[in-house]
Amino acid sequence: MRSSRGRVWLAFGLVVVFLLAQVAWWLIFQRNTIQQNIEYAETAWLQEAALVQQLWAATAPEKRAALLSELRQAFPHLEVEGDRVYVNPERLKAYRTEQMRHLRMFAYEGPFFLLVMLLGLYIIGRSLKSEQELKRRQQNFLMAASHEFRTPISTLRLLAQTLQMCELSREKQLAYLTHMSHEIDRLEDLSERLLATSRLAQGMGAIKPERHDLNQAVSRCLAQQQNTLVARGAVLHLEPSSTALPVDLDPEAFSLVLSNLLDNAVKYSPAPQKPVWVRLRREGGQAMLEVEDRGVGLSRGELQQIFEPFYRVGDEQTRSTRGLGLGLYLVKSITELMGGRVWAEPLPQGSRFVLSFPLAEAQGLAPERSLA
């Protein structure tokens, strides 16, 4: 792929060089042509003046009036004064001005044409680069998905074979069963993310917002996931709002959003302890939810890309972690469907993700929103 990309950019470079050379040659050619036209016109008009001078001298005085009328029609650029015939300087100056105007027109059109062509090549190049980047992410996604499914399946197979073939104590059996349960949860989580992504892409399903206190919704999600997160080394710090935060959200969809944020916070935090802060507060007419960690952090150049599908932060520590590159894409898409916003903030150590939901002013259920 790298060799193919190099050939593409080499081809673009050659096209740009060709365009520059072509436009430069064209401008030089037009300049020389116009200069030759001016010189030719001056020489031709002088020769015509000399020939007309001879004709005028050979014409009888009584016939010169008729000849003068014919000369003015045939040679408007010549003037006759007494016995002298010469080129009209005003006509010659006007001709030169007209030719130079054409040259200036070519001088403007050439760079404009070059600019349009280069802009078109730039747009094509950006499109090709985006397509190559998307293809690379999709290939990484396929490899990551294969690995993510293969690992728990292999673990489950090994544990099941061990339970079938060996006589184990009840304590050991329970430990193996607990491990198998965690691997099944992992497979369910992967399947749910893939299904949610597919529904978003195809416009299937719907978000059904209901009136909830954001404090209680977060507490329920944390209670459901606390054991799993603690087992992975997380140290959770919940800081609820001192006042109720009524918002319209889909509990199941919101649980998936918060689960992805917590999973990222734990996944990218170094062991052994992985502190994660979950804060809720009211800010004007918005309910704010923050998930903060002390992990590998983010660069400012990645703040928008991290919400794109299949994107994963590109350092070695990130590539060594498991994941499909879909978590934050789901977070952004589902949050916006519930009427909220999400953004990331880099910290000196770690990162902070902020969700913002409009506070509900009226009672009742919010309208259903499609995943389209």
mmCIF file of C-alpha atoms in Angstrom:
data_model
loop_
_atom_site.group_PDB
_atom_site.id
_atom_site.type_symbol
_atom_site.label_atom_id
_atom_site.label_comp_id
_atom_site.label_asym_id
_atom_site.label_seq_id
_atom_site.Cartn_x
_atom_site.Cartn_y
_atom_site.Cartn_z
ATOM 1 C CA MET A 1 0.000 0.000 0.000
ATOM 2 C CA ARG A 2 2.881 2.349 0.848
ATOM 3 C CA SER A 3 4.460 1.702 -2.580
ATOM 4 C CA SER A 4 1.145 2.337 -4.323
ATOM 5 C CA ARG A 5 0.679 5.574 -2.361
ATOM 6 C CA GLY A 6 4.179 6.674 -3.378
ATOM 7 C CA ARG A 7 3.426 6.072 -7.047
ATOM 8 C CA VAL A 8 0.201 8.066 -6.781
ATOM 9 C CA TRP A 9 1.942 11.070 -5.240
ATOM 10 C CA LEU A 10 4.761 10.786 -7.815
ATOM 11 C CA ALA A 11 2.162 10.886 -10.583
ATOM 12 C CA PHE A 12 0.545 13.958 -8.982
ATOM 13 C CA GLY A 13 3.949 15.623 -8.759
ATOM 14 C CA LEU A 14 4.665 14.973 -12.429
ATOM 15 C CA VAL A 15 1.253 16.353 -13.414
ATOM 16 C CA VAL A 16 1.864 19.517 -11.378
ATOM 17 C CA VAL A 17 5.307 19.997 -12.945
ATOM 18 C CA PHE A 18 3.817 19.441 -16.407
ATOM 19 C CA LEU A 19 1.072 22.011 -15.754
ATOM 20 C CA LEU A 20 3.590 24.588 -14.513
ATOM 21 C CA ALA A 21 5.822 24.030 -17.547
ATOM 22 C CA GLN A 22 2.857 24.100 -19.936
ATOM 23 C CA VAL A 23 1.446 27.359 -18.573
ATOM 24 C CA ALA A 24 4.895 28.997 -18.503
ATOM 25 C CA TRP A 25 5.572 27.921 -22.102
ATOM 26 C CA TRP A 26 2.114 29.112 -23.180
ATOM 27 C CA LEU A 27 2.650 32.562 -21.633
ATOM 28 C CA ILE A 28 6.093 32.909 -23.205
ATOM 29 C CA PHE A 29 4.729 31.768 -26.570
ATOM 30 C CA GLN A 30 1.851 34.276 -26.441
ATOM 31 C CA ARG A 31 4.213 37.087 -25.408
ATOM 32 C CA ASN A 32 6.573 36.349 -28.297
ATOM 33 C CA THR A 33 3.687 36.018 -30.746
ATOM 34 C CA ILE A 34 2.146 39.340 -29.742
ATOM 35 C CA GLN A 35 5.537 41.070 -29.861
ATOM 36 C CA GLN A 36 6.101 39.653 -33.351
ATOM 37 C CA ASN A 37 2.634 40.849 -34.415
ATOM 38 C CA ILE A 38 3.447 44.386 -33.253
ATOM 39 C CA GLU A 39 6.800 44.403 -35.031
ATOM 40 C CA TYR A 40 5.242 42.935 -38.189
ATOM 41 C CA ALA A 41 2.465 45.522 -38.172
ATOM 42 C CA GLU A 42 4.951 48.397 -37.776
ATOM 43 C CA THR A 43 7.105 47.080 -40.654
ATOM 44 C CA ALA A 44 4.112 46.374 -42.915
ATOM 45 C CA TRP A 45 2.569 49.773 -42.283
ATOM 46 C CA LEU A 46 5.865 51.525 -43.041
ATOM 47 C CA GLN A 47 6.178 49.580 -46.291
ATOM 48 C CA GLU A 48 2.607 50.460 -47.207
ATOM 49 C CA ALA A 49 3.346 54.111 -46.462
ATOM 50 C CA ALA A 50 6.357 53.977 -48.807
ATOM 51 C CA LEU A 51 4.345 52.371 -51.629
ATOM 52 C CA VAL A 52 1.458 54.824 -51.206
ATOM 53 C CA GLN A 53 3.994 57.690 -51.215
ATOM 54 C CA GLN A 54 5.215 56.552 -54.636
ATOM 55 C CA LEU A 55 1.652 56.164 -55.898
ATOM 56 C CA TRP A 56 0.701 59.595 -54.562
ATOM 57 C CA ALA A 57 3.707 61.227 -56.220
ATOM 58 C CA ALA A 58 2.868 59.573 -59.580
ATOM 59 C CA THR A 59 -0.785 60.683 -59.485
ATOM 60 C CA ALA A 60 -1.841 63.871 -61.217
ATOM 61 C CA PRO A 61 -3.015 66.611 -58.815
ATOM 62 C CA GLU A 62 -6.534 66.659 -60.259
ATOM 63 C CA LYS A 63 -6.938 62.934 -59.516
ATOM 64 C CA ARG A 64 -5.552 62.999 -56.006
ATOM 65 C CA ALA A 65 -8.913 63.818 -54.365
ATOM 66 C CA ALA A 66 -10.454 60.546 -55.641
ATOM 67 C CA LEU A 67 -7.280 58.646 -54.762
ATOM 68 C CA LEU A 68 -7.308 60.097 -51.229
ATOM 69 C CA SER A 69 -10.830 58.812 -50.647
ATOM 70 C CA GLU A 70 -9.784 55.322 -51.777
ATOM 71 C CA LEU A 71 -6.610 55.408 -49.663
ATOM 72 C CA ARG A 72 -8.538 56.308 -46.485
ATOM 73 C CA GLN A 73 -10.826 53.312 -47.008
ATOM 74 C CA ALA A 74 -8.028 50.875 -47.872
ATOM 75 C CA PHE A 75 -5.382 52.177 -45.467
ATOM 76 C CA PRO A 76 -7.095 53.850 -42.469
ATOM 77 C CA HIS A 77 -3.793 53.788 -40.565
ATOM 78 C CA LEU A 78 -2.052 56.095 -43.088
ATOM 79 C CA GLU A 79 -2.174 59.879 -43.210
ATOM 80 C CA VAL A 80 -1.530 62.208 -46.205
ATOM 81 C CA GLU A 81 -0.316 65.770 -45.695
ATOM 82 C CA GLY A 82 0.580 67.623 -48.871
ATOM 83 C CA ASP A 83 3.009 65.373 -50.719
ATOM 84 C CA ARG A 84 3.921 63.382 -47.579
ATOM 85 C CA VAL A 85 2.429 59.965 -46.647
ATOM 86 C CA TYR A 86 3.127 58.556 -43.164
ATOM 87 C CA VAL A 87 1.783 56.113 -40.556
ATOM 88 C CA ASN A 88 -0.728 57.661 -38.137
ATOM 89 C CA PRO A 89 1.023 57.517 -34.706
ATOM 90 C CA GLU A 90 -2.298 57.397 -32.846
ATOM 91 C CA ARG A 91 -3.380 54.356 -34.894
ATOM 92 C CA LEU A 92 -0.059 52.636 -34.208
ATOM 93 C CA LYS A 93 -0.284 53.405 -30.491
ATOM 94 C CA ALA A 94 -3.872 52.079 -30.347
ATOM 95 C CA TYR A 95 -2.781 48.864 -32.098
ATOM 96 C CA ARG A 96 0.067 48.376 -29.653
ATOM 97 C CA THR A 97 -2.277 49.015 -26.698
ATOM 98 C CA GLU A 98 -4.791 46.468 -28.024
ATOM 99 C CA GLN A 99 -2.093 43.823 -28.451
ATOM 100 C CA MET A 100 -0.719 44.459 -24.967
ATOM 101 C CA ARG A 101 -4.252 44.152 -23.580
ATOM 102 C CA HIS A 102 -4.442 40.699 -25.128
ATOM 103 C CA LEU A 103 -1.096 39.848 -23.544
ATOM 104 C CA ARG A 104 -2.308 40.964 -20.124
ATOM 105 C CA MET A 105 -5.464 38.908 -20.605
ATOM 106 C CA PHE A 106 -3.340 35.824 -21.311
ATOM 107 C CA ALA A 107 -1.133 36.670 -18.327
ATOM 108 C CA TYR A 108 -4.200 36.611 -16.039
ATOM 109 C CA GLU A 109 -5.875 33.618 -17.657
ATOM 110 C CA GLY A 110 -2.764 31.431 -17.476
ATOM 111 C CA PRO A 111 -2.264 31.607 -13.689
ATOM 112 C CA PHE A 112 -6.046 31.367 -13.159
ATOM 113 C CA PHE A 113 -6.184 28.221 -15.274
ATOM 114 C CA LEU A 114 -3.182 26.863 -13.356
ATOM 115 C CA LEU A 115 -4.828 27.708 -10.030
ATOM 116 C CA VAL A 116 -8.060 25.939 -11.019
ATOM 117 C CA MET A 117 -6.160 22.858 -12.160
ATOM 118 C CA LEU A 118 -4.031 22.763 -8.994
ATOM 119 C CA LEU A 119 -7.145 23.223 -6.848
ATOM 120 C CA GLY A 120 -8.808 20.350 -8.674
ATOM 121 C CA LEU A 121 -5.716 18.178 -8.177
ATOM 122 C CA TYR A 122 -5.636 19.154 -4.501
ATOM 123 C CA ILE A 123 -9.281 18.162 -4.027
ATOM 124 C CA ILE A 124 -8.691 14.874 -5.855
ATOM 125 C CA GLY A 125 -5.559 14.271 -3.778
ATOM 126 C CA ARG A 126 -7.421 14.937 -0.526
ATOM 127 C CA SER A 127 -10.204 12.607 -1.621
ATOM 128 C CA LEU A 128 -7.713 9.867 -2.475
ATOM 129 C CA LYS A 129 -5.925 10.397 0.830
ATOM 130 C CA SER A 130 -9.224 10.205 2.743
ATOM 131 C CA GLU A 131 -10.185 7.071 0.847
ATOM 132 C CA GLN A 132 -6.809 5.468 1.584
ATOM 133 C CA GLU A 133 -7.108 6.446 5.249
ATOM 134 C CA LEU A 134 -10.604 4.979 5.452
ATOM 135 C CA LYS A 135 -9.412 1.799 3.740
ATOM 136 C CA ARG A 136 -6.521 1.559 6.199
ATOM 137 C CA ARG A 137 -8.891 2.028 9.136
ATOM 138 C CA GLN A 138 -11.255 -0.588 7.756
ATOM 139 C CA GLN A 139 -8.395 -3.053 7.372
ATOM 140 C CA ASN A 140 -7.296 -2.327 10.924
ATOM 141 C CA PHE A 141 -10.897 -2.764 12.039
ATOM 142 C CA LEU A 142 -11.183 -6.159 10.353
ATOM 143 C CA MET A 143 -7.940 -7.326 11.955
ATOM 144 C CA ALA A 144 -8.978 -5.950 15.346
ATOM 145 C CA ALA A 145 -12.459 -7.489 15.086
ATOM 146 C CA SER A 146 -10.983 -10.874 14.182
ATOM 147 C CA HIS A 147 -8.629 -10.664 17.145
ATOM 148 C CA GLU A 148 -11.301 -9.404 19.530
ATOM 149 C CA PHE A 149 -13.635 -12.304 18.710
ATOM 150 C CA ARG A 150 -10.939 -14.948 18.403
ATOM 151 C CA THR A 151 -9.417 -14.288 21.832
ATOM 152 C CA PRO A 152 -12.526 -14.820 24.006
ATOM 153 C CA ILE A 153 -13.695 -17.729 21.850
ATOM 154 C CA SER A 154 -10.313 -19.425 22.225
ATOM 155 C CA THR A 155 -10.380 -18.761 25.968
ATOM 156 C CA LEU A 156 -13.896 -20.177 26.303
ATOM 157 C CA ARG A 157 -12.946 -23.261 24.325
ATOM 158 C CA LEU A 158 -9.872 -23.856 26.493
ATOM 159 C CA LEU A 159 -11.812 -23.403 29.729
ATOM 160 C CA ALA A 160 -14.646 -25.653 28.546
ATOM 161 C CA GLN A 161 -12.205 -28.387 27.514
ATOM 162 C CA THR A 162 -10.450 -28.092 30.881
ATOM 163 C CA LEU A 163 -13.753 -28.483 32.725
ATOM 164 C CA GLN A 164 -14.670 -31.510 30.607
ATOM 165 C CA MET A 165 -11.365 -33.321 30.842
ATOM 166 C CA CYS A 166 -10.178 -32.566 34.371
ATOM 167 C CA GLU A 167 -11.551 -33.250 37.793
ATOM 168 C CA LEU A 168 -11.456 -29.881 39.488
ATOM 169 C CA SER A 169 -12.444 -28.671 42.903
ATOM 170 C CA ARG A 170 -15.652 -26.738 43.312
ATOM 171 C CA GLU A 171 -13.662 -23.554 43.984
ATOM 172 C CA LYS A 172 -11.645 -24.019 40.792
ATOM 173 C CA GLN A 173 -14.776 -24.739 38.782
ATOM 174 C CA LEU A 174 -16.395 -21.535 40.061
ATOM 175 C CA ALA A 175 -13.279 -19.559 39.151
ATOM 176 C CA TYR A 176 -13.313 -21.010 35.637
ATOM 177 C CA LEU A 177 -17.040 -20.340 35.273
ATOM 178 C CA THR A 178 -16.542 -16.733 36.442
ATOM 179 C CA HIS A 179 -13.789 -16.320 33.842
ATOM 180 C CA MET A 180 -16.073 -17.771 31.180
ATOM 181 C CA SER A 181 -18.828 -15.391 32.243
ATOM 182 C CA HIS A 182 -16.454 -12.429 31.796
ATOM 183 C CA GLU A 183 -15.491 -13.632 28.321
ATOM 184 C CA ILE A 184 -19.175 -14.006 27.389
ATOM 185 C CA ASP A 185 -19.804 -10.452 28.620
ATOM 186 C CA ARG A 186 -16.923 -9.322 26.423
ATOM 187 C CA LEU A 187 -18.442 -11.042 23.383
ATOM 188 C CA GLU A 188 -21.835 -9.514 24.139
ATOM 189 C CA ASP A 189 -20.259 -6.082 24.422
ATOM 190 C CA LEU A 190 -18.488 -6.508 21.066
ATOM 191 C CA SER A 191 -21.665 -7.754 19.404
ATOM 192 C CA GLU A 192 -23.697 -4.872 20.821
ATOM 193 C CA ARG A 193 -21.236 -2.314 19.486
ATOM 194 C CA LEU A 194 -21.209 -3.855 16.041
ATOM 195 C CA LEU A 195 -25.014 -4.065 15.959
ATOM 196 C CA ALA A 196 -25.352 -0.465 17.155
ATOM 197 C CA THR A 197 -22.930 0.688 14.459
ATOM 198 C CA SER A 198 -24.837 -1.256 11.820
ATOM 199 C CA ARG A 199 -28.145 0.259 12.958
ATOM 200 C CA LEU A 200 -26.667 3.748 12.805
ATOM 201 C CA ALA A 201 -25.279 3.151 9.305
ATOM 202 C CA GLN A 202 -28.533 1.686 7.953
ATOM 203 C CA GLY A 203 -30.991 3.936 9.792
ATOM 204 C CA MET A 204 -32.656 1.044 11.583
ATOM 205 C CA GLY A 205 -34.187 1.225 15.038
ATOM 206 C CA ALA A 206 -34.992 4.340 17.024
ATOM 207 C CA ILE A 207 -33.981 6.292 20.100
ATOM 208 C CA LYS A 208 -36.894 6.598 22.556
ATOM 209 C CA PRO A 209 -36.095 9.394 25.016
ATOM 210 C CA GLU A 210 -37.758 9.341 28.437
ATOM 211 C CA ARG A 211 -37.627 11.831 31.299
ATOM 212 C CA HIS A 212 -34.859 10.847 33.749
ATOM 213 C CA ASP A 213 -32.699 12.470 36.379
ATOM 214 C CA LEU A 214 -29.181 12.298 34.951
ATOM 215 C CA ASN A 215 -27.784 11.688 38.453
ATOM 216 C CA GLN A 216 -29.886 8.549 38.846
ATOM 217 C CA ALA A 217 -29.250 7.347 35.282
ATOM 218 C CA VAL A 218 -25.472 7.569 35.811
ATOM 219 C CA SER A 219 -25.706 5.858 39.206
ATOM 220 C CA ARG A 220 -27.650 2.938 37.701
ATOM 221 C CA CYS A 221 -25.109 2.504 34.895
ATOM 222 C CA LEU A 222 -22.187 2.615 37.303
ATOM 223 C CA ALA A 223 -23.854 0.076 39.584
ATOM 224 C CA GLN A 224 -24.283 -2.317 36.639
ATOM 225 C CA GLN A 225 -20.686 -1.959 35.449
ATOM 226 C CA GLN A 226 -18.806 -1.388 38.695
ATOM 227 C CA ASN A 227 -17.743 -4.998 39.291
ATOM 228 C CA THR A 228 -16.376 -5.368 35.768
ATOM 229 C CA LEU A 229 -14.552 -2.035 35.904
ATOM 230 C CA VAL A 230 -13.085 -2.693 39.355
ATOM 231 C CA ALA A 231 -11.882 -6.105 38.179
ATOM 232 C CA ARG A 232 -9.930 -4.265 35.459
ATOM 233 C CA GLY A 233 -8.264 -2.024 38.034
ATOM 234 C CA ALA A 234 -10.576 1.003 37.874
ATOM 235 C CA VAL A 235 -11.014 3.262 40.898
ATOM 236 C CA LEU A 236 -14.276 5.105 40.342
ATOM 237 C CA HIS A 237 -15.005 8.534 41.818
ATOM 238 C CA LEU A 238 -18.601 9.700 41.386
ATOM 239 C CA GLU A 239 -19.362 13.376 42.011
ATOM 240 C CA PRO A 240 -23.128 13.856 41.497
ATOM 241 C CA SER A 241 -24.832 17.195 41.103
ATOM 242 C CA SER A 242 -26.316 18.767 44.227
ATOM 243 C CA THR A 243 -29.566 19.373 42.316
ATOM 244 C CA ALA A 244 -31.685 17.179 40.074
ATOM 245 C CA LEU A 245 -30.783 17.143 36.364
ATOM 246 C CA PRO A 246 -33.963 16.248 34.440
ATOM 247 C CA VAL A 247 -33.121 15.282 30.862
ATOM 248 C CA ASP A 248 -34.705 13.284 28.041
ATOM 249 C CA LEU A 249 -32.669 10.199 27.172
ATOM 250 C CA ASP A 250 -33.015 6.560 26.191
ATOM 251 C CA PRO A 251 -31.758 4.499 29.196
ATOM 252 C CA GLU A 252 -30.396 1.649 27.068
ATOM 253 C CA ALA A 253 -28.683 3.963 24.582
ATOM 254 C CA PHE A 254 -27.297 6.140 27.377
ATOM 255 C CA SER A 255 -25.936 3.054 29.114
ATOM 256 C CA LEU A 256 -24.042 2.176 25.923
ATOM 257 C CA VAL A 257 -22.648 5.732 25.714
ATOM 258 C CA LEU A 258 -21.423 5.796 29.325
ATOM 259 C CA SER A 259 -20.113 2.238 29.045
ATOM 260 C CA ASN A 260 -17.940 3.226 26.065
ATOM 261 C CA LEU A 261 -16.565 6.286 27.849
ATOM 262 C CA LEU A 262 -15.742 4.283 30.978
ATOM 263 C CA ASP A 263 -14.230 1.486 28.911
ATOM 264 C CA ASN A 264 -11.937 3.977 27.135
ATOM 265 C CA ALA A 265 -10.951 5.625 30.416
ATOM 266 C CA VAL A 266 -9.939 2.279 31.934
ATOM 267 C CA LYS A 267 -8.421 0.832 28.772
ATOM 268 C CA TYR A 268 -6.022 3.715 28.185
ATOM 269 C CA SER A 269 -5.007 4.203 31.838
ATOM 270 C CA PRO A 270 -1.787 2.604 33.065
ATOM 271 C CA ALA A 271 -1.909 -0.127 35.696
ATOM 272 C CA PRO A 272 -2.115 -0.893 38.532
ATOM 273 C CA GLN A 273 -4.596 1.745 39.717
ATOM 274 C CA LYS A 274 -6.763 3.428 37.125
ATOM 275 C CA PRO A 275 -8.621 6.384 38.661
ATOM 276 C CA VAL A 276 -11.713 7.565 36.799
ATOM 277 C CA TRP A 277 -13.806 10.575 37.792
ATOM 278 C CA VAL A 278 -17.469 10.877 36.817
ATOM 279 C CA ARG A 279 -18.816 14.375 37.526
ATOM 280 C CA LEU A 280 -22.271 15.840 37.029
ATOM 281 C CA ARG A 281 -23.247 19.477 37.234
ATOM 282 C CA ARG A 282 -25.699 22.077 35.978
ATOM 283 C CA GLU A 283 -24.403 24.801 33.663
ATOM 284 C CA GLY A 284 -27.038 27.258 32.544
ATOM 285 C CA GLY A 285 -29.711 25.297 30.721
ATOM 286 C CA GLN A 286 -27.463 22.275 30.237
ATOM 287 C CA ALA A 287 -26.797 19.136 32.261
ATOM 288 C CA MET A 288 -23.082 18.332 32.057
ATOM 289 C CA LEU A 289 -21.511 14.895 32.485
ATOM 290 C CA GLU A 290 -17.714 14.566 32.619
ATOM 291 C CA VAL A 291 -15.638 11.388 32.454
ATOM 292 C CA GLU A 292 -11.993 12.081 33.307
ATOM 293 C CA ASP A 293 -9.001 9.765 33.461
ATOM 294 C CA ARG A 294 -5.240 9.876 33.952
ATOM 295 C CA GLY A 295 -4.406 7.766 30.912
ATOM 296 C CA VAL A 296 -2.277 8.294 27.822
ATOM 297 C CA GLY A 297 -4.170 11.469 26.913
ATOM 298 C CA LEU A 298 -4.929 13.057 23.546
ATOM 299 C CA SER A 299 -3.191 15.484 21.226
ATOM 300 C CA ARG A 300 -5.145 18.497 19.993
ATOM 301 C CA GLY A 301 -4.874 17.236 16.428
ATOM 302 C CA GLU A 302 -6.880 14.141 17.381
ATOM 303 C CA LEU A 303 -9.813 15.864 19.109
ATOM 304 C CA GLN A 304 -12.065 15.630 16.033
ATOM 305 C CA GLN A 305 -10.702 12.427 14.494
ATOM 306 C CA ILE A 306 -11.330 10.310 17.579
ATOM 307 C CA PHE A 307 -15.082 10.473 16.922
ATOM 308 C CA GLU A 308 -14.734 9.103 13.381
ATOM 309 C CA PRO A 309 -15.523 5.407 12.749
ATOM 310 C CA PHE A 310 -12.592 2.962 12.889
ATOM 311 C CA TYR A 311 -10.189 5.644 14.166
ATOM 312 C CA ARG A 312 -7.746 4.699 16.907
ATOM 313 C CA VAL A 313 -5.096 6.881 18.473
ATOM 314 C CA GLY A 314 -1.845 6.050 16.720
ATOM 315 C CA ASP A 315 0.811 5.530 19.362
ATOM 316 C CA GLU A 316 2.216 2.192 20.388
ATOM 317 C CA GLN A 317 0.442 2.077 23.715
ATOM 318 C CA THR A 318 -2.911 2.576 22.043
ATOM 319 C CA ARG A 319 -2.251 0.006 19.350
ATOM 320 C CA SER A 320 -1.411 -2.542 22.028
ATOM 321 C CA THR A 321 -4.853 -2.143 23.612
ATOM 322 C CA ARG A 322 -7.918 -4.006 22.464
ATOM 323 C CA GLY A 323 -10.716 -2.240 20.647
ATOM 324 C CA LEU A 324 -12.477 -1.776 17.307
ATOM 325 C CA GLY A 325 -12.322 1.997 16.902
ATOM 326 C CA LEU A 326 -16.119 2.279 17.169
ATOM 327 C CA GLY A 327 -16.652 3.306 20.782
ATOM 328 C CA LEU A 328 -16.361 7.076 20.476
ATOM 329 C CA TYR A 329 -18.147 7.053 17.127
ATOM 330 C CA LEU A 330 -21.119 5.431 18.889
ATOM 331 C CA VAL A 331 -20.820 7.897 21.774
ATOM 332 C CA LYS A 332 -21.045 10.912 19.450
ATOM 333 C CA SER A 333 -23.771 9.503 17.184
ATOM 334 C CA ILE A 334 -26.059 8.302 19.977
ATOM 335 C CA THR A 335 -25.535 11.415 22.101
ATOM 336 C CA GLU A 336 -26.524 13.661 19.205
ATOM 337 C CA LEU A 337 -29.594 11.514 18.542
ATOM 338 C CA MET A 338 -30.641 12.131 22.149
ATOM 339 C CA GLY A 339 -30.273 15.889 21.586
ATOM 340 C CA GLY A 340 -26.910 16.248 23.324
ATOM 341 C CA ARG A 341 -23.328 17.093 22.404
ATOM 342 C CA VAL A 342 -19.984 15.528 23.212
ATOM 343 C CA TRP A 343 -16.432 16.784 23.012
ATOM 344 C CA ALA A 344 -13.005 15.876 24.325
ATOM 345 C CA GLU A 345 -10.525 17.987 26.273
ATOM 346 C CA PRO A 346 -6.826 17.123 26.593
ATOM 347 C CA LEU A 347 -5.320 17.347 30.078
ATOM 348 C CA PRO A 348 -1.680 17.571 31.181
ATOM 349 C CA GLN A 349 -2.124 13.934 32.174
ATOM 350 C CA GLY A 350 -5.071 12.047 30.756
ATOM 351 C CA SER A 351 -8.186 13.340 29.045
ATOM 352 C CA ARG A 352 -11.720 14.484 29.787
ATOM 353 C CA PHE A 353 -14.868 13.710 27.798
ATOM 354 C CA VAL A 354 -17.841 16.002 28.314
ATOM 355 C CA LEU A 355 -21.478 15.243 27.517
ATOM 356 C CA SER A 356 -24.000 18.061 27.434
ATOM 357 C CA PHE A 357 -27.773 17.505 27.479
ATOM 358 C CA PRO A 358 -30.446 20.235 27.485
ATOM 359 C CA LEU A 359 -32.335 20.321 30.769
ATOM 360 C CA ALA A 360 -35.997 19.394 30.357
ATOM 361 C CA GLU A 361 -38.317 22.302 31.104
ATOM 362 C CA ALA A 362 -41.713 20.703 30.440
ATOM 363 C CA GLN A 363 -43.102 17.435 31.754
ATOM 364 C CA GLY A 364 -43.859 14.477 29.523
ATOM 365 C CA LEU A 365 -41.943 12.301 27.104
ATOM 366 C CA ALA A 366 -39.755 13.598 24.350
ATOM 367 C CA PRO A 367 -40.513 12.599 20.733
ATOM 368 C CA GLU A 368 -38.950 9.469 19.284
ATOM 369 C CA ARG A 369 -35.844 10.026 17.140
ATOM 370 C CA SER A 370 -34.788 7.702 14.356
ATOM 371 C CA LEU A 371 -31.271 6.344 14.006
ATOM 372 C CA ALA A 372 -31.257 7.388 10.342
#
